[in-house]
Structures are given as structure tokens and as C-alpha cells.
Amino acid sequence: MSIRVVVHLHNEEPFVAEMEEMPDPKDNFVVLRNPRSRDGRSLTFVTDGATAFLYPWTRITFIEIIDGAGSQESIVGFFREDSRANRP
């Protein structure tokens, strides 16, 4: 199962990618697959046919981990919307 992440590089726009597993703190680089912009478009610096990318930790500011399944289920509606639905 791949892990969806948002990668923030030094002095560049963040992008979305997938990782197979969490990187070990001793690793010198991070393996990313399917990088794309946050709106889903392909990145300008990605060559056609490339499947995996190695980014050194020295270029990465931080990585956000996206929890796609759990985040949508925990949304709570407004109290007023819930109370109107129960009225006869």
C-alpha cells in the first residue's frame, strides 16, 4: 500500500507523491513515485517514462503525510444542520 505525501522542497512549490514505506531516519534520500502538482497536473521537470525519483534529504524541508481514508470520515456537520434533520 502506498503512502500519499506532500513534499516541500527548499525554494520550490510543494508537490504530491507516493511512497511505498516510511523512510528510515538513517537514509540519505527518499524514494518517491508518481509526483504531480497539488492540483493533479504533471510536473514540468519530470521526464516522460520516469517511474521513481530519489530526493536527497538535503533538498527536502519537510514531508506531510496524507491520510485519505480517515480524514473524510471524521468530518462533523454543523449542529444546526443536524437538529433540522430531526424535526417533523
XYZ file of C-alpha atoms in Angstrom:
88
model
C 0.000 0.000 0.000
C 1.435 3.357 -0.986
C 1.501 6.373 1.307
C 0.345 9.680 -0.177
C 2.553 12.622 0.819
C 3.061 16.314 0.108
C 6.761 17.069 -0.342
C 8.073 20.552 0.440
C 11.435 21.312 -1.191
C 13.679 24.284 -0.469
C 12.633 27.327 -2.562
C 10.152 25.353 -4.707
C 6.424 24.704 -4.806
C 5.283 21.624 -2.860
C 4.049 18.615 -4.810
C 2.111 15.414 -4.139
C 3.737 11.990 -4.500
C 3.517 8.434 -3.201
C 5.967 6.466 -1.075
C 5.989 2.684 -0.637
C 7.055 2.913 3.010
C 8.143 5.459 5.558
C 11.827 6.358 5.141
C 14.343 5.198 7.704
C 15.936 8.138 9.574
C 19.353 6.797 8.527
C 18.518 7.051 4.802
C 20.250 9.694 2.700
C 17.379 10.021 0.230
C 13.634 9.432 -0.141
C 12.104 7.328 -2.927
C 9.014 8.984 -4.445
C 6.654 7.692 -7.113
C 4.029 9.416 -9.266
C 4.919 13.046 -8.427
C 2.348 15.643 -9.511
C 1.299 19.142 -8.579
C -1.234 19.596 -5.796
C -3.987 20.127 -8.353
C -3.134 16.821 -10.099
C -1.232 18.086 -13.144
C 2.106 16.627 -14.165
C 5.265 18.429 -13.093
C 7.331 20.311 -15.663
C 10.649 18.810 -14.565
C 9.513 15.156 -14.793
C 10.692 13.242 -17.866
C 8.138 11.065 -19.686
C 8.551 7.420 -18.738
C 10.254 8.073 -15.395
C 8.753 5.880 -12.660
C 10.662 6.634 -9.448
C 12.541 9.639 -8.107
C 15.245 9.848 -5.464
C 15.298 13.077 -3.479
C 18.146 13.710 -1.022
C 17.130 14.843 2.459
C 19.259 17.956 1.954
C 16.715 19.252 -0.602
C 13.618 18.450 1.472
C 12.265 20.919 4.028
C 9.554 18.578 5.327
C 7.056 15.924 4.209
C 3.331 15.912 5.021
C 1.642 12.518 5.236
C -1.909 12.489 3.846
C -4.403 10.152 5.482
C -7.030 9.886 2.755
C -9.453 7.347 4.237
C -9.748 8.559 7.822
C -9.884 12.295 7.197
C -13.180 12.269 5.287
C -14.990 10.014 7.751
C -14.271 12.242 10.740
C -15.972 15.361 9.328
C -18.732 16.542 11.639
C -21.608 18.605 10.262
C -22.928 21.804 11.794
C -25.163 21.463 14.845
C -27.974 23.396 13.145
C -27.970 21.045 10.158
C -28.243 18.012 12.449
C -31.102 19.468 14.528
C -33.187 20.458 11.471
C -32.950 16.958 10.050
C -34.663 15.528 13.183
C -37.651 17.927 13.131
C -41.044 16.562 11.946
